[in-house]
CSV table of C-alpha atoms in Angstrom, one decimal:
chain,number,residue,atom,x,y,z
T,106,UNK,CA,15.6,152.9,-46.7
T,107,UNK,CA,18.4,154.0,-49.5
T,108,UNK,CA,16.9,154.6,-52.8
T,109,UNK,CA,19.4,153.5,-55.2
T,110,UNK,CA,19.6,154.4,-59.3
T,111,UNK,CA,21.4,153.4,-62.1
T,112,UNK,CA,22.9,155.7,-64.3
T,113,UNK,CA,25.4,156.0,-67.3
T,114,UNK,CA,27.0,158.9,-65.8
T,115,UNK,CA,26.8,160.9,-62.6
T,116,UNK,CA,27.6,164.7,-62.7
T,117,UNK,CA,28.2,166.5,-59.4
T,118,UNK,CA,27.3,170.2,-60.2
T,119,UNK,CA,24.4,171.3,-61.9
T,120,UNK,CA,26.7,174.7,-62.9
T,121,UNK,CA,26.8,175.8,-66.7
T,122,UNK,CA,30.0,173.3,-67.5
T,123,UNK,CA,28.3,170.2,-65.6
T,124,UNK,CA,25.2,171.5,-67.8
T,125,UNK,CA,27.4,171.7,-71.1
T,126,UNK,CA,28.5,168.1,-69.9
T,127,UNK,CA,24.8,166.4,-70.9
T,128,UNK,CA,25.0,168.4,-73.8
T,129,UNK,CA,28.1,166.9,-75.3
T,130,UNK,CA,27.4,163.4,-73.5
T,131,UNK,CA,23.6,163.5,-75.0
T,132,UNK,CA,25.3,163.0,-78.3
T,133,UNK,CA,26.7,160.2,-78.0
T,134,UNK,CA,23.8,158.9,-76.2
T,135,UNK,CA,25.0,159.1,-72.6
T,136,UNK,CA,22.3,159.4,-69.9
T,137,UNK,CA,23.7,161.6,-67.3
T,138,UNK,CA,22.1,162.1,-63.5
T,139,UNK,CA,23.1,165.7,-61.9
T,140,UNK,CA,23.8,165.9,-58.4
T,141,UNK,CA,23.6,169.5,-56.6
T,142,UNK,CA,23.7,171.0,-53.1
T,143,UNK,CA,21.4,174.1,-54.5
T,144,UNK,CA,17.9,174.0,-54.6
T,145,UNK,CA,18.1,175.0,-58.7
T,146,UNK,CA,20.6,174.5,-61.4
T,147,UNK,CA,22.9,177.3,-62.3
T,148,UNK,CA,25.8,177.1,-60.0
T,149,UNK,CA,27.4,180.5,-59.3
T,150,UNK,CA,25.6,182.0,-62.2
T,151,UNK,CA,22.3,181.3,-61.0
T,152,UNK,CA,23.0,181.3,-56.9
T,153,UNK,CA,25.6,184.7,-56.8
T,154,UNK,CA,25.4,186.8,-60.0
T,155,UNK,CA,22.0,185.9,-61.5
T,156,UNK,CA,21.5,189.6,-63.2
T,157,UNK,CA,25.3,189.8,-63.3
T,158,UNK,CA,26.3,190.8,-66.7
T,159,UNK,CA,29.2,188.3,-68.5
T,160,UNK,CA,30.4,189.5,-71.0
T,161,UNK,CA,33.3,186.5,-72.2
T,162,UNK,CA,30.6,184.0,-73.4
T,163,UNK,CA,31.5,183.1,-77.2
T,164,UNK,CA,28.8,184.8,-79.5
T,165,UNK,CA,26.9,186.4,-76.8
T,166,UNK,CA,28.7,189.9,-76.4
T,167,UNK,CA,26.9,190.0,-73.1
T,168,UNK,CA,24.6,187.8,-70.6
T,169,UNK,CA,23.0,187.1,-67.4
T,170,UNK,CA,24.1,184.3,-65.3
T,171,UNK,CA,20.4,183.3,-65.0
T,172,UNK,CA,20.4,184.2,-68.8
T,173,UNK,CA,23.2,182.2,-69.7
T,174,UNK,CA,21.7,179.2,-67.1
T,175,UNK,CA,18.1,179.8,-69.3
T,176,UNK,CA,19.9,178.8,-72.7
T,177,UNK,CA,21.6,175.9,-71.3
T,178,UNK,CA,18.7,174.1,-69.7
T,179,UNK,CA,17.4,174.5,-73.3
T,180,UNK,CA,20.2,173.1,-75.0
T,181,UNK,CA,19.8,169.9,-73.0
T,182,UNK,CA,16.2,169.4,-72.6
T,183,UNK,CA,16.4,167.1,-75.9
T,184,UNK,CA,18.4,165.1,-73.4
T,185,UNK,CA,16.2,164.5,-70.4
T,186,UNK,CA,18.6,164.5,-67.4
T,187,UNK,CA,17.5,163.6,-64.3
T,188,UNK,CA,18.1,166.8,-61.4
T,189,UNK,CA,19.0,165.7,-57.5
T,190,UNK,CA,19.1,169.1,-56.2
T,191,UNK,CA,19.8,170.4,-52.5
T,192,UNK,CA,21.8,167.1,-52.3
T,193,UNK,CA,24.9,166.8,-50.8
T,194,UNK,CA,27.9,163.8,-52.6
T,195,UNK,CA,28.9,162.2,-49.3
T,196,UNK,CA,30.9,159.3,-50.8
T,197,UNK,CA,32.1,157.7,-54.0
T,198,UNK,CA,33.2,154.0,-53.7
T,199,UNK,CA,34.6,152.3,-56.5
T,200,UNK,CA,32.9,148.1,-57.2
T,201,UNK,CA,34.6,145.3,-57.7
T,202,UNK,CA,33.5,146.0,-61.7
T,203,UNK,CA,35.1,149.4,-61.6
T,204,UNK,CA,31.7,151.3,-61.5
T,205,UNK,CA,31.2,153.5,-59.0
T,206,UNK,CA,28.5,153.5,-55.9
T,207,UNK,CA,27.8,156.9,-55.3
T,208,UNK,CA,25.9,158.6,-52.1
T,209,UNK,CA,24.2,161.7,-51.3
T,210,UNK,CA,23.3,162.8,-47.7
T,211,UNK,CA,19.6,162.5,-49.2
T,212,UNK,CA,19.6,158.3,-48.9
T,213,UNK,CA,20.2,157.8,-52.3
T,214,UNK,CA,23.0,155.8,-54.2
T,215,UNK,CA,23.7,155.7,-57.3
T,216,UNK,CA,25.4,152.9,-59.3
T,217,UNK,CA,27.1,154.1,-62.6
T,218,UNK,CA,29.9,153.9,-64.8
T,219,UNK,CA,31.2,157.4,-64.6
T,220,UNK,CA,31.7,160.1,-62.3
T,221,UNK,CA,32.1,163.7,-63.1
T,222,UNK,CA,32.8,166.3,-60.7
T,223,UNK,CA,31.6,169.9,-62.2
T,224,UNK,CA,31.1,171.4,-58.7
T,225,UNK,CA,32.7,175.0,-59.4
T,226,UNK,CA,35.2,176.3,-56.3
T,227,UNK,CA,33.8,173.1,-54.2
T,228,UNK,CA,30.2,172.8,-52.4
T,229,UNK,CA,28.1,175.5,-51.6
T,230,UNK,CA,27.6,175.3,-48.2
T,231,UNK,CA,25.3,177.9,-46.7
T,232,UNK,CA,26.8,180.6,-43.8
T,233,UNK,CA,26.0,180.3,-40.3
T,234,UNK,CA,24.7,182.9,-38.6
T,235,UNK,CA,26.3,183.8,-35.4
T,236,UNK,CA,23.6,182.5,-32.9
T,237,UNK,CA,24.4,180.7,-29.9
T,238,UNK,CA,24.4,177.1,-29.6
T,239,UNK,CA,22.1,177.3,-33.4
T,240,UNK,CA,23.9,173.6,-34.2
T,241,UNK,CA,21.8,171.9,-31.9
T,242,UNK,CA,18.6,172.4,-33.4
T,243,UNK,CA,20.0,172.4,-37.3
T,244,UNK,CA,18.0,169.4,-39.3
T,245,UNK,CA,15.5,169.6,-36.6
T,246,UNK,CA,14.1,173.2,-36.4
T,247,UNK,CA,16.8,175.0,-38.1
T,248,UNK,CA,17.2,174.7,-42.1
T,249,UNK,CA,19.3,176.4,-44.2
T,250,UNK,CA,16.8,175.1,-47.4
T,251,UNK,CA,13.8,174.2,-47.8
T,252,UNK,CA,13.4,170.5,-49.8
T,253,UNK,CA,9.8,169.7,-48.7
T,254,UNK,CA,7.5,172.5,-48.1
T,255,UNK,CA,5.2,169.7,-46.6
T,256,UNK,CA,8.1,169.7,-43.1
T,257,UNK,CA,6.6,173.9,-42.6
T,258,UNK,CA,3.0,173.4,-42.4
T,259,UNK,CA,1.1,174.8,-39.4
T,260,UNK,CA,4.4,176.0,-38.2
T,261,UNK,CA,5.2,179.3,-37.0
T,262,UNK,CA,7.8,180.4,-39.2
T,263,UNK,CA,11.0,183.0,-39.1
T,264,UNK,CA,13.0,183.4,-42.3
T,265,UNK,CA,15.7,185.6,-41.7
T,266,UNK,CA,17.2,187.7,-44.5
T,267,UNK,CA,16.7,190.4,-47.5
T,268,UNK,CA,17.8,188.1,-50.8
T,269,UNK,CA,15.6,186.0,-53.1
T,270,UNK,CA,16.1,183.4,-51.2
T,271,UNK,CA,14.2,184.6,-48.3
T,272,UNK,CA,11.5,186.3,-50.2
T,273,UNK,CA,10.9,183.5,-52.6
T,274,UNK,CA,10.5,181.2,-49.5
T,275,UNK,CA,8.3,183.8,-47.4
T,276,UNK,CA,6.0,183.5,-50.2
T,277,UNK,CA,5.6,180.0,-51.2
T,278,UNK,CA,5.5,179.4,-47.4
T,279,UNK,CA,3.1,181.8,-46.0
T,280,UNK,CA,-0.3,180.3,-47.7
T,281,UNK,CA,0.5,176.7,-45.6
T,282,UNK,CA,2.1,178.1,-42.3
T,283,UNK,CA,0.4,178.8,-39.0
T,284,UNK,CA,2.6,182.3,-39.5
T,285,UNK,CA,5.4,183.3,-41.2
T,286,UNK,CA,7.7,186.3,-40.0
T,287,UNK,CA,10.3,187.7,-42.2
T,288,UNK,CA,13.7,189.8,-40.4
T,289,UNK,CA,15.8,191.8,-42.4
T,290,UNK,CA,18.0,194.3,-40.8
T,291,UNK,CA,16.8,196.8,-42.6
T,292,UNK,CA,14.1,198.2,-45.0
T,293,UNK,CA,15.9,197.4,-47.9
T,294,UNK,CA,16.1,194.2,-50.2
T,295,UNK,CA,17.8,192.4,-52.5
T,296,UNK,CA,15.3,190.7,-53.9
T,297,UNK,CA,13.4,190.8,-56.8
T,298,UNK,CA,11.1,194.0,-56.7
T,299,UNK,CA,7.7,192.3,-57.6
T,300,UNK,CA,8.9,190.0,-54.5
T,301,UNK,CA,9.3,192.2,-52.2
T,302,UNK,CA,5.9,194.3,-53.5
T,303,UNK,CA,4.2,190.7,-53.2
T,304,UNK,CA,6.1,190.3,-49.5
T,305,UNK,CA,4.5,193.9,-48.5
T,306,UNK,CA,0.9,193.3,-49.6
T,307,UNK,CA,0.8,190.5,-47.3
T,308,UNK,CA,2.5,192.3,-44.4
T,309,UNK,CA,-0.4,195.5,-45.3
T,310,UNK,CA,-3.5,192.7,-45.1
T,311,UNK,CA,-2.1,191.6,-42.1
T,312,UNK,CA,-1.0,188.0,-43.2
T,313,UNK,CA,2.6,187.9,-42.5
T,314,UNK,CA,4.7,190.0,-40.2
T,315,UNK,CA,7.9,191.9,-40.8
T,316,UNK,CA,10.5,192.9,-39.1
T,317,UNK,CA,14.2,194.5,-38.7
T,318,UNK,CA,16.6,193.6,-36.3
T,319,UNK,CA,18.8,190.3,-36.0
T,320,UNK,CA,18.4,186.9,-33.8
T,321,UNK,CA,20.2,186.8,-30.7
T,322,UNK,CA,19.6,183.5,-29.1
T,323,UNK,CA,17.1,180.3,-29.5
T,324,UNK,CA,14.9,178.7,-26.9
T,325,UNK,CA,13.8,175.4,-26.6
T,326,UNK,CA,15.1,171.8,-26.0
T,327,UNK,CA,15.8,168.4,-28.3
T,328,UNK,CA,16.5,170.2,-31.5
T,329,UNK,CA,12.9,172.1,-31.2
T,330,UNK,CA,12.7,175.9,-31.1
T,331,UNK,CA,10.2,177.2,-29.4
T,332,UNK,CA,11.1,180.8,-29.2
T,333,UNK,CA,13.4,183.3,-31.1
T,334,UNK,CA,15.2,185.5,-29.4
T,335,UNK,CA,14.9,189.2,-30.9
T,336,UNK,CA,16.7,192.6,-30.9
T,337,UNK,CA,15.4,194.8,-33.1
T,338,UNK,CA,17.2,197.9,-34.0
T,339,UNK,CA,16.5,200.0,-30.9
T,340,UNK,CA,18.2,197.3,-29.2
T,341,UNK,CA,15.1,196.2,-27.6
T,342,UNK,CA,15.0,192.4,-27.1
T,343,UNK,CA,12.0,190.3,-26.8
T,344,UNK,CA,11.2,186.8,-27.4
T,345,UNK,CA,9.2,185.3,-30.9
T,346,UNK,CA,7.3,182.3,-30.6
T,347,UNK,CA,9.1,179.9,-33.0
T,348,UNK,CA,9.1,176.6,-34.5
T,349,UNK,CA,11.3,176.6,-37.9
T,350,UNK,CA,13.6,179.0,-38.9
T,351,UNK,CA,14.9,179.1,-41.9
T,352,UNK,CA,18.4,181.5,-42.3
T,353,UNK,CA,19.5,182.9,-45.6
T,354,UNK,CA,22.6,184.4,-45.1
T,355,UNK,CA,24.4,183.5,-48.3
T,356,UNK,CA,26.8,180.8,-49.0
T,357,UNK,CA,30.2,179.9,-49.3
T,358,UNK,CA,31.9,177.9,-51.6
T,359,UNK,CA,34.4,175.1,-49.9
T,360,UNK,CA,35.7,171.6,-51.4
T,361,UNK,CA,33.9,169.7,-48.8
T,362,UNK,CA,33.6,165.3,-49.0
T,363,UNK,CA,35.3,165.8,-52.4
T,364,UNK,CA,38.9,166.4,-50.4
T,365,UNK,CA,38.4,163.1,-48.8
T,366,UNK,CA,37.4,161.0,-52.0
T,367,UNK,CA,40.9,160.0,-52.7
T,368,UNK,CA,41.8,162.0,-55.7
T,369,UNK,CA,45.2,163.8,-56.3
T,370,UNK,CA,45.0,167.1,-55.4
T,371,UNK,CA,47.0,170.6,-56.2
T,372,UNK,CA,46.5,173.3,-53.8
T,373,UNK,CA,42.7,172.3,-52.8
T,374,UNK,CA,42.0,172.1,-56.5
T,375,UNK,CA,41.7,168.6,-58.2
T,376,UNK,CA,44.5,167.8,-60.5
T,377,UNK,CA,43.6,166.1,-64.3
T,378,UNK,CA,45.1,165.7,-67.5
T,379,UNK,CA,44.6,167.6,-70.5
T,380,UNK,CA,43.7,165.0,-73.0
T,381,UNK,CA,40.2,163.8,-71.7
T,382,UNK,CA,40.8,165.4,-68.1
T,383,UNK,CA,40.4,162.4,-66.2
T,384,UNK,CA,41.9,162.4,-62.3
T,385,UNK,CA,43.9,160.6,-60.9
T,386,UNK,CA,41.0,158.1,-60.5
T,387,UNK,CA,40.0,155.8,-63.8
T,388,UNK,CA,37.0,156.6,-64.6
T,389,UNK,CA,36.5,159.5,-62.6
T,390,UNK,CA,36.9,163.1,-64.3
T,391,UNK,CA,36.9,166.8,-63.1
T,392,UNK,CA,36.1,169.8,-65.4
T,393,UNK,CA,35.3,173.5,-64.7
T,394,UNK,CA,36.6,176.0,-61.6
T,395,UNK,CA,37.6,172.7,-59.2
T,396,UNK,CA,40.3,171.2,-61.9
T,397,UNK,CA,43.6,172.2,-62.3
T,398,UNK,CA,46.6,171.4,-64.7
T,399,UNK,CA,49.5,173.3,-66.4
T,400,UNK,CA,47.7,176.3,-67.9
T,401,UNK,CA,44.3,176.5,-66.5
T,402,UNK,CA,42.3,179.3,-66.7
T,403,UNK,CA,39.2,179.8,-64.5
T,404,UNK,CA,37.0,180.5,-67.3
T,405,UNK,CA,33.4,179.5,-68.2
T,406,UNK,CA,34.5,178.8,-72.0
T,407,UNK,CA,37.3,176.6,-70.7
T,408,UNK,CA,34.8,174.4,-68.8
T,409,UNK,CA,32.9,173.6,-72.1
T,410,UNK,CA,36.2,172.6,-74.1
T,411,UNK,CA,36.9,170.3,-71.5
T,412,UNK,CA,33.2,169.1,-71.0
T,413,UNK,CA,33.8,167.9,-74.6
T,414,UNK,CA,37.0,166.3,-74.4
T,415,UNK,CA,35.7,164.5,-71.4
T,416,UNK,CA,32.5,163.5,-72.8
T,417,UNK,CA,34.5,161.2,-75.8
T,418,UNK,CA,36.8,159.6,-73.1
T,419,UNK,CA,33.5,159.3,-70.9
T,420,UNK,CA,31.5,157.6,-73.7
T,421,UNK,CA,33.9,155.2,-74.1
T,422,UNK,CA,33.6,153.8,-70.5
T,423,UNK,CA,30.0,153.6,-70.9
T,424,UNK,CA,29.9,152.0,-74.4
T,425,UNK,CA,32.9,149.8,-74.6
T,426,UNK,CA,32.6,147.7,-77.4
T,427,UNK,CA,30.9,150.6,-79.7
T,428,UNK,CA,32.7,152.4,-82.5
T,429,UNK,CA,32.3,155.9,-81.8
T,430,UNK,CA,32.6,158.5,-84.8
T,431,UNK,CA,33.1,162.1,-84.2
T,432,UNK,CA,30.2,164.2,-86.1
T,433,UNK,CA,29.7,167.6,-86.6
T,434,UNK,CA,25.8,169.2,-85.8
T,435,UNK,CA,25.8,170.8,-89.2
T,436,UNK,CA,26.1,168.5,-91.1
T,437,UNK,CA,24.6,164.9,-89.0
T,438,UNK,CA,21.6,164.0,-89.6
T,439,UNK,CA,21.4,161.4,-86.9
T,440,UNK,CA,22.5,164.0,-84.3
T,441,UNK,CA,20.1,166.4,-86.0
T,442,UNK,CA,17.6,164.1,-84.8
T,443,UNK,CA,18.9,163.8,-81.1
T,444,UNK,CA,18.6,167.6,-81.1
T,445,UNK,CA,14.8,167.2,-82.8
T,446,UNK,CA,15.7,169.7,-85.6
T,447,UNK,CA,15.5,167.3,-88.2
């Protein structure tokens, strides 16, 4: 049974211009809905550079993308929007009203006025790891994310890789699993250091199990693993009883369902104006990495200009018949307010 929502606007991407989007959209009393195939907001920032230093960020002469993500998510809180995370946009369909029913590969579908696609390079999609024949059990035994921990218990668990990810998900798995085994191919990780201390304190008390080598093969039948298939370093294989396993081998960014939604396109990227950067779709708008027109530049700061220019074309969809009047922070009151400074 399809859940379905009303919203003012739908964002897809929950990256720092989708996240500047409720910013400038909050201000003119726009309720925005954020769609996002990652398990936390951020985008790139958070998912691929986290600790990465950016240094191009107007009055911050340097910043982490988790830092930069931080500051964000408190810019809009006053704002309230709603998160769908490790959800997939599988369709847009425009109404006989011009609004727009939107779906995600969760069962939802959302009915709203505006769409705005903020997703970066495309969709993250996670990498496959080169086991054979690992399709037939994905979204049955295999998961590349976890979206209910409740699907794990009393299972026997193999999460496979050395990134936050896999440690952050070894941990918050191990207390309801029947057993939880980590492989990494080696003994080194990328992960945060009190994760990996945390990870090795359970391995020590004998609650967990690590090891180092790779998967070769799956066993079982109708989507189910029973057994993982092992070679550890030595090149020794042996068989690990199995019933989830969870892969973190990174992710790769690709424009996925969004090539097939209609829009004008210009080399893979999706092509807008520059006066409220709207496609070629009414109603519809694209701002951040995945736009393009005369000029662009791929730059974080350029996604926020635009995320404003949008936002006064956007509000204007959503509010027809109201007079809107441009207002500065410093000096509204009534924005002020929005913003709970005042």
């Amino acid at each position: 049974m399809s859940e379905t929502i009303e919203a003012d606007v739908v964002i897809v991407g929950a990256g720092p211009v989708g996240l500047f989007a409720v910013f400038e959209l909050g201000l003119l009393d726009v309720r925005c809905h954020l769609i996002d195939i990652l398990e936390k907001p951020g985008g790139q920032c958070a998912e691929l550079y986290p600790e990465k230093p950016i240094y191009d960020i107007p009055a911050f002469p340097i910043i982490t993308g988790d830092g930069l993500t931080e500051n964000l998510m408190a810019q809009i809180k006053p704002f309230d929007p709603t998160f769908h995370l490790g959800e997939q946009v599988n369709g847009i369909e425009r109404l006989e009203d011009g609004s727009f029913r939107v779906t995600t590969d969760a069962d939802k579908v959302f009915l709203t006025k505006v769409v705005v696609i903020a997703a970066g390079g495309g969709s993250f999609q996670p990498k496959r790891p080169p086991v054979p024949a690992i399709e037939n059990f994905e979204g049955k035994s295999v998961f590349y994310s976890v979206r209910k921990m409740e699907a794990f218990r009393d299972h026997d668990i193999l999460i496979v890789g050395g990134g936050d990810s896999a440690l952050d998900w070894t941990l918050n798995l191990q207390p309801i699993a029947r057993s939880v085994t980590l492989m990494h191919r080696r003994d080194a990780f990328r992960a945060a250091p009190d994760s990996v201390n945390k990870m090795r304190a359970l391995v020590e008390a004998g609650e967990m199990k690590l090891m180092f080598g790779q998967v070769t093969g799956l066993e079982g039948a109708d989507g189910q693993i029973t057994h993982a298939v092992i070679a550890d370093n030595d090149d020794n294989e042996h068989k690990l009883p199995t019933t989830r396993l969870l892969p973190f081998f990174g992710l790769t960014m690709k424009l996925g369902p969004i090539a097939n939604w209609g829009l004008n396109l210009h080399e893979n990227l999706i092509k807008v104006d520059t006066e409220k950067f709207q496609t070629s779709e009414p109603g519809i708008f694209s701002i951040g990495d995945i736009n393009w027109y005369p000029g662009k530049l791929k730059l974080i700061l350029s996604g926020f200009h635009e995320a404003a220019l949008m936002a006064q074309a956007a509000s204007r969809i959503v509010f027809p018949d109201k007079k809107i009047l441009f207002q500065y922070t410093t000096s509204s009151t009534s924005l002020q307010k929005k913003l709970g400074v005042a």
